[in-house]
Coordinates of C-alpha atoms and ligand atoms in Angstrom, one line a residue:
X1 CA -18.7 118.1 94.4
X2 CA -18.6 121.3 96.6
X3 CA -15.8 121.4 99.1
X4 CA -16.0 123.5 102.2
X5 CA -13.3 125.6 104.0
X6 CA -10.5 125.0 101.5
X7 CA -7.0 126.4 102.0
X8 CA -6.1 128.5 99.0
X9 CA -2.4 128.5 99.9
X10 CA -1.4 125.9 97.2
X11 CA -3.5 127.8 94.6
X12 CA -1.9 131.2 94.7
X13 CA 1.7 131.8 93.5
X14 CA 2.3 134.2 96.3
X15 CA 1.8 131.2 98.7
X16 CA -0.5 133.3 100.9
X17 CA -2.8 131.7 103.5
X18 CA -6.5 132.3 102.9
X19 CA -9.6 130.1 103.2
X20 CA -12.3 129.7 100.6
X21 CA -15.7 129.2 102.1
X22 CA -16.7 126.9 99.2
X23 CA -14.9 125.5 96.2
X24 CA -16.1 123.7 93.1
X25 CA -13.6 122.3 90.6
X26 CA -14.9 122.4 87.0
X27 CA -13.4 120.2 84.3
X28 CA -15.6 121.1 81.4
X29 CA -18.3 123.5 80.3
X30 CA -21.3 121.4 81.4
X31 CA -19.8 121.0 84.9
X32 CA -19.3 124.7 85.1
X33 CA -22.9 125.4 83.9
X34 CA -24.3 123.0 86.5
X35 CA -22.4 124.8 89.3
X36 CA -23.6 128.2 88.0
X37 CA -27.2 127.0 87.9
X38 CA -27.2 125.1 91.2
X39 CA -30.1 126.5 93.2
X40 CA -28.3 125.9 96.6
X41 CA -25.4 128.2 95.5
X42 CA -27.2 131.1 93.7
X43 CA -26.8 133.4 96.7
X44 CA -23.0 132.8 96.9
X45 CA -20.6 135.4 95.5
X46 CA -18.5 133.7 92.8
X47 CA -14.7 133.9 92.6
X48 CA -13.1 132.5 89.5
X49 CA -9.6 131.0 90.1
X50 CA -7.2 129.9 87.4
X51 CA -3.5 129.4 88.1
X52 CA -3.6 132.0 90.9
X53 CA -0.6 133.8 89.5
X54 CA -2.0 137.3 89.4
X55 CA -3.9 137.5 92.6
X56 CA -3.0 139.0 96.0
X57 CA -5.2 137.5 98.7
X58 CA -5.6 140.0 101.6
X59 CA -8.4 138.1 103.3
X60 CA -10.4 134.9 103.3
X61 CA -12.6 134.4 100.3
X62 CA -16.1 134.3 101.6
X63 CA -17.4 133.0 98.3
X64 CA -17.8 130.1 96.0
X65 CA -14.4 129.6 94.4
X66 CA -14.8 128.1 91.0
X67 CA -11.5 126.5 90.1
X68 CA -11.1 126.2 86.4
X69 CA -9.5 122.9 85.5
X70 CA -10.8 122.7 81.9
X71 CA -8.1 120.7 80.1
X72 CA -7.2 119.7 76.5
X73 CA -5.3 121.1 73.6
X74 CA -6.4 120.4 70.0
X75 CA -5.5 121.5 66.5
X76 CA -9.0 122.7 65.2
X77 CA -8.1 124.2 61.8
X78 CA -5.3 124.4 59.4
X79 CA -4.8 126.9 56.5
X80 CA -2.0 127.3 54.1
X81 CA 0.0 129.4 56.5
X82 CA -1.6 128.9 59.9
X83 CA -2.5 126.4 62.6
X84 CA -5.5 127.2 64.8
X85 CA -4.9 125.6 68.2
X86 CA -7.7 125.5 70.8
X87 CA -6.8 125.1 74.5
X88 CA -8.9 124.6 77.6
X89 CA -8.6 127.5 80.0
X90 CA -7.3 125.3 82.8
X91 CA -4.2 124.2 80.8
X92 CA -0.9 125.5 82.3
X93 CA 0.2 128.3 79.9
X94 CA 3.8 127.0 79.7
X95 CA 2.6 123.5 78.9
X96 CA 0.7 125.0 75.9
X97 CA 3.9 126.8 74.8
X98 CA 5.9 123.5 75.1
X99 CA 3.2 121.6 73.1
X100 CA 3.2 124.2 70.3
X101 CA 7.0 124.3 70.1
X102 CA 7.1 120.5 69.9
X103 CA 4.5 120.5 67.1
X104 CA 6.2 123.3 65.2
X105 CA 3.4 125.9 65.8
X106 CA 5.1 129.2 65.9
X107 CA 4.3 132.5 67.7
X108 CA 4.3 131.9 71.4
X109 CA 7.9 130.8 72.0
X110 CA 8.7 134.3 73.5
X111 CA 5.9 133.8 76.0
X112 CA 7.7 130.7 77.5
X113 CA 7.5 130.2 81.3
X114 CA 4.9 132.9 82.0
X115 CA 3.1 131.6 85.1
X116 CA -0.6 131.0 85.1
X117 CA -3.2 129.2 83.1
X118 CA -4.4 129.7 79.5
X119 CA -7.7 131.3 80.7
X120 CA -5.8 134.1 82.3
X121 CA -3.7 134.9 79.3
X122 CA -6.4 136.9 77.4
X123 CA -7.7 138.4 80.7
X124 CA -4.6 140.5 81.0
X125 CA -3.2 140.2 77.5
X126 CA 0.0 138.6 78.8
X127 CA 3.2 139.7 77.2
X128 CA 7.0 139.4 77.3
X129 CA 10.0 140.0 75.1
X130 CA 8.3 141.8 72.3
X131 CA 5.2 139.5 72.0
X132 CA 1.7 139.9 73.4
X133 CA -1.1 137.4 73.5
X134 CA -3.1 139.6 71.2
X135 CA -0.6 139.1 68.4
X136 CA -1.5 135.4 68.1
X137 CA -5.1 135.5 69.5
X138 CA -7.9 134.2 67.3
X139 CA -11.0 133.8 69.6
X140 CA -12.2 132.6 72.9
X141 CA -15.2 130.9 74.5
X142 CA -16.6 132.2 77.7
X143 CA -19.6 131.3 79.8
X144 CA -21.8 134.1 81.0
X145 CA -22.0 133.7 84.8
X146 CA -25.6 135.1 85.0
X147 CA -27.2 133.0 82.2
X148 CA -24.8 130.1 81.8
X149 CA -24.7 130.6 78.1
X150 CA -21.6 130.3 75.9
X151 CA -20.4 133.4 74.2
X152 CA -17.6 133.8 71.6
X153 CA -15.3 136.7 71.5
X154 CA -13.0 137.8 68.7
X155 CA -10.0 140.0 69.2
X156 CA -11.9 143.2 68.8
X157 CA -14.5 142.1 71.3
X158 CA -11.7 141.5 73.8
X159 CA -10.5 145.1 73.6
X160 CA -6.9 144.2 74.3
X161 CA -4.5 146.8 75.6
X162 CA -1.3 146.7 77.6
X163 CA -2.0 144.1 80.3
X164 CA -5.7 144.9 79.7
X165 CA -8.8 143.5 78.2
X166 CA -12.6 143.9 78.4
X167 CA -12.6 141.2 81.1
X168 CA -10.6 143.4 83.5
X169 CA -12.8 146.4 82.7
X170 CA -16.5 146.5 81.6
X171 CA -17.1 142.8 81.8
X172 CA -15.2 142.2 85.0
X173 CA -16.6 139.3 87.0
X174 CA -19.3 138.5 84.3
X175 CA -17.7 135.7 82.4
X176 CA -15.7 132.5 82.9
X177 CA -13.2 132.0 80.0
X178 CA -13.4 128.3 79.1
X179 CA -11.3 128.0 76.0
X180 CA -8.9 130.1 73.9
X181 CA -8.0 129.6 70.2
X182 CA -4.7 130.9 68.9
X183 CA -3.6 131.4 65.3
X184 CA 0.0 130.2 65.0
X185 CA 2.3 130.3 62.1
X186 CA 3.6 127.4 60.0
X187 CA 6.7 129.4 59.0
X188 CA 8.2 130.9 62.2
X189 CA 8.7 134.7 62.3
X190 CA 11.2 134.6 65.1
X191 CA 11.2 137.8 67.2
X192 CA 14.6 138.1 68.8
X193 CA 14.9 141.9 68.6
X194 CA 14.4 142.3 72.4
X195 CA 18.0 143.0 73.5
X196 CA 18.2 140.4 76.2
X197 CA 17.2 137.6 73.7
X198 CA 19.9 138.5 71.2
X199 CA 22.5 138.6 73.9
X200 CA 21.4 135.2 75.3
X201 CA 21.4 133.6 71.9
X202 CA 24.9 134.9 71.4
X203 CA 26.0 133.6 74.7
X204 CA 24.6 130.2 73.8
X205 CA 26.5 130.4 70.5
X206 CA 23.3 130.1 68.4
X207 CA 23.5 131.8 65.0
X208 CA 20.4 130.2 63.4
X209 CA 17.7 130.3 66.1
X210 CA 14.7 128.0 66.1
X211 CA 11.5 127.8 68.1
X212 CA 13.3 125.7 70.7
X213 CA 16.4 127.8 71.1
X214 CA 14.4 131.1 71.3
X215 CA 12.2 129.5 74.0
X216 CA 15.4 128.3 75.8
X217 CA 16.9 131.8 75.7
X218 CA 13.7 133.3 77.1
X219 CA 13.6 130.6 79.9
X220 CA 17.2 131.3 80.8
X221 CA 16.6 135.1 81.0
X222 CA 13.5 134.6 83.1
X223 CA 15.2 132.2 85.4
X224 CA 18.1 134.6 85.9
X225 CA 15.8 137.5 86.9
X226 CA 12.5 136.3 88.1
X227 CA 12.1 134.2 91.2
X228 CA 10.5 130.7 90.8
X229 CA 7.1 130.9 92.6
X230 CA 7.6 127.3 93.8
X231 CA 10.7 128.5 95.7
X232 CA 9.8 132.1 96.6
X233 CA 6.2 133.2 96.4
X234 CA 5.5 136.0 93.9
X235 CA 3.2 137.0 91.1
X236 CA 5.6 138.3 88.5
X237 CA 5.5 142.0 87.9
X238 CA 3.4 143.5 90.7
X239 CA 3.0 146.8 88.9
X240 CA 2.5 147.8 85.2
X241 CA 5.0 149.9 83.4
X242 CA 3.5 153.4 83.5
X243 CA 2.7 155.1 80.3
X244 CA 3.2 158.9 80.5
X245 CA 2.9 161.9 78.2
X246 CA 6.2 162.2 76.3
X247 CA 6.5 165.8 77.6
X248 CA 6.6 164.3 81.1
X249 CA 9.3 161.9 80.0
X250 CA 11.4 164.8 78.6
X251 CA 11.0 166.6 81.9
X252 CA 12.1 163.6 83.8
X253 CA 15.1 163.1 81.5
X254 CA 16.4 166.6 82.5
X255 CA 16.7 165.4 86.1
X256 CA 17.7 161.7 85.3
X257 CA 19.4 161.5 81.9
X258 CA 19.5 157.7 81.9
X259 CA 15.8 157.1 82.7
X260 CA 14.6 154.3 80.3
X261 CA 11.6 155.2 78.1
X262 CA 10.0 153.3 75.2
X263 CA 7.7 154.8 72.6
X264 CA 4.0 153.8 73.2
X265 CA 2.0 155.4 70.5
X266 CA 2.5 159.2 71.0
X267 CA 3.2 158.5 74.7
X268 CA 6.2 157.0 76.5
X269 CA 6.3 153.8 78.5
X270 CA 8.6 154.0 81.6
X271 CA 10.2 151.1 83.3
X272 CA 8.6 150.7 86.7
X273 CA 11.5 148.5 87.8
X274 CA 13.9 151.3 87.2
X275 CA 11.8 153.9 89.1
X276 CA 11.4 151.5 92.1
X277 CA 15.1 150.8 92.1
X278 CA 16.0 154.5 92.0
X279 CA 13.8 154.9 95.1
X280 CA 16.0 152.4 97.0
X281 CA 13.5 149.5 97.2
X282 CA 15.3 146.9 95.0
X283 CA 16.4 144.0 97.2
X284 CA 15.0 145.6 100.3
X285 CA 13.5 143.2 102.8
X286 CA 10.5 144.6 104.8
X287 CA 9.3 142.1 107.4
X288 CA 8.3 139.0 105.5
X289 CA 8.2 140.7 102.1
X290 CA 10.3 142.9 99.9
X291 CA 11.2 143.9 96.3
X292 CA 13.2 141.2 94.6
X293 CA 17.0 141.7 94.4
X294 CA 17.2 140.9 90.6
X295 CA 14.0 142.6 89.5
X296 CA 12.5 145.4 91.5
X297 CA 9.1 145.1 89.9
X298 CA 8.5 141.8 91.6
X299 CA 7.4 141.7 95.2
X300 CA 8.1 138.4 97.1
X301 CA 6.8 136.5 100.1
X302 CA 9.8 135.4 102.1
X303 CA 7.7 132.7 103.8
X304 CA 5.2 134.1 106.2
X305 CA 4.0 137.2 104.6
X306 CA 0.3 138.1 104.7
X307 CA -1.5 139.7 101.7
X308 CA -2.0 142.8 103.8
X309 CA 1.7 143.1 104.4
X310 CA 2.5 142.9 100.7
X311 CA -0.3 145.3 99.9
X312 CA 1.1 147.8 102.4
X313 CA 4.6 147.5 100.9
X314 CA 3.2 148.1 97.5
X315 CA 1.4 151.2 98.7
X316 CA 4.7 152.5 100.2
X317 CA 6.5 151.9 96.9
X318 CA 3.8 153.7 94.9
X319 CA 4.0 156.6 97.3
X320 CA 7.7 156.9 97.1
X321 CA 7.8 156.6 93.3
X322 CA 5.1 159.3 93.1
X323 CA 7.0 161.6 95.5
X324 CA 10.3 161.2 93.7
X325 CA 9.1 161.2 90.1
X326 CA 5.5 162.4 90.1
X327 CA 4.6 159.1 88.4
X328 CA 1.6 157.1 89.6
X329 CA 2.2 153.3 89.4
X330 CA -0.7 151.0 88.9
X331 CA -0.9 147.5 90.2
X332 CA -0.8 144.7 87.7
X333 CA -2.1 142.1 90.2
X334 CA -5.7 141.8 91.3
X335 CA -6.1 142.5 94.9
X336 CA -8.8 140.7 96.8
Ligands
EPU401 N1 14.9 147.8 85.3 C1 15.7 148.4 86.3 N2 15.6 147.8 87.5 C2 14.9 146.7 87.8 C3 14.1 146.1 86.8 C4 14.2 146.7 85.5 O1 16.4 149.4 86.1 O2 14.9 146.2 89.0 C5 15.0 148.4 84.0 C6 15.9 147.5 83.0 O3 17.2 147.9 83.1 C7 15.3 147.8 81.7 C8 13.8 148.1 82.0 O4 13.7 148.3 83.3 O5 15.9 149.0 81.2 C9 13.0 146.9 81.5 O6 13.3 145.8 82.3 P1 12.9 144.3 81.8 O7 13.3 144.0 80.4 O8 13.4 143.4 82.9 O9 11.3 144.2 81.8 P2 10.2 144.9 82.6 O10 9.7 146.1 81.9 O11 10.7 145.2 84.0 C10 8.3 143.6 81.5 C11 7.1 142.8 81.8 C12 7.5 141.4 82.2 C13 8.2 140.8 81.1 C14 9.4 141.6 80.7 C15 10.1 141.1 79.5 C16 5.4 144.4 82.7 C17 4.7 145.0 83.9 N3 6.3 143.5 82.9 O12 9.1 143.8 82.6 O13 6.3 140.7 82.5 O14 8.6 139.5 81.4 O15 9.0 143.0 80.4 O16 9.4 141.4 78.3 O17 5.1 144.9 81.5 C18 4.7 140.1 84.2 O18 3.9 140.8 83.6 O19 4.4 139.5 85.2 C19 6.1 140.0 83.7 C20 7.1 139.4 84.3

C-alpha cells in the first residue's frame, strides 16, 4: 500500500519535521521488487529509509520513500569456529547485538547501542570502541533499484573504509540493502583495549569480562556521553574524525601540545570532538540546536529545530575549526 503525505518526524532520530510525498513500507524482497517495478511509480524519485539515524532532513521529501522493514534473524551456517548469522536489513541494530550476545555469537558486543537498522550498518561501516562492522562482515544482499535484481556483495565489493563503503560513493542511490550476513566467533576474542571500556569494567569490578559485561560497559559509556535520541533528537557523531598528514599533526602539536591524534596508516586521525570543543562550541546552545555538553561531536535538536538550522550550525562549526586549525571537517550524516 502506498501512503501519501506522511510525516517523517517519527522516522528520523533528529526528530525533524518533514513530509514524504509518498511512502511504501516493504517487509520482504518480493514486496520491495513489486514497489520498484510498479508502473504508476516509475517516475518518482526514490528515497530509501532505514532507522533514520544518519539523516538530516532540511526539506520535505518530494519522492517515494521506501521504508525498509525487512525483519528476521537466522543462523545460516556453522563451522568449527564461526557462526554465520543473517539479518534482515530492517532489524534494529541493537536488537541484533542483543540476540547475538544471548546466543553466544561473539564479535559485535562493542557495537552495542549504535542507533539505526542493520541495513545501514554496512552503508557507513559503523564502528565504536575498537571494532568496525567490516571486522565481522561476511556478505550482503541488495536489490538493484533499476532492474529489481538481487546482487550479492562480499567484503571487497563493499569497499569499506572509515565510515565509508561503495554504497556511499560510486553505488550511491543504486541499491537497497535487504540482508546482511555476519561471521561471528564461537570463542570470544574480547576487545577491551579501548581505554574507556577497561576503566568501566574496573569500575564495575569485573575482572573476567564476558560478552554481556563488555556490552554493558559499552552501554554505560554511551549512555553517559551520548544523548538518547528518544529524549533529545540527534544522529550520533555529526562529523567524521578527520584524517590528516602526520606532518600536519606534528605542526598542530607545536601549537597545542595536548591535541589527541591516533595512527591511521601513515596518516593521523584527529578527534573532531576535541577540535570543536577547543573552538568553544561544546555545550553551546544556538537557537533550537547546539553541540552536546558531553560530546561536542554530537549536534542536538532541543525540540523545535529545523534541519536548515542544524545544517547552518554545522557549517559555522566547520568554518571555525578550519579557521583555528586549518583542518576541514567532513559531515558523517547524510544531508537531504
Ligand atoms: N573529545 C573531546 N571533546 C569532546 C569529545 C571528544 O576532547 O567533546 C576527545 C576525547 O577526549 C578523546 C577523543 O576526543 O580524546 C575521542 O573521543 P571519544 O572516545 O568519545 O570518541 P570520538 O572519536 O569522539 C568515535 C566515533 C563514535 C564512537 C566513539 C567510540 C566517529 C565520528 N565517532 O567518537 O561513533 O561511538 O568513537 O568508539 O568516528 C557515531 O559514529 O555516530 C559514533 C557515535
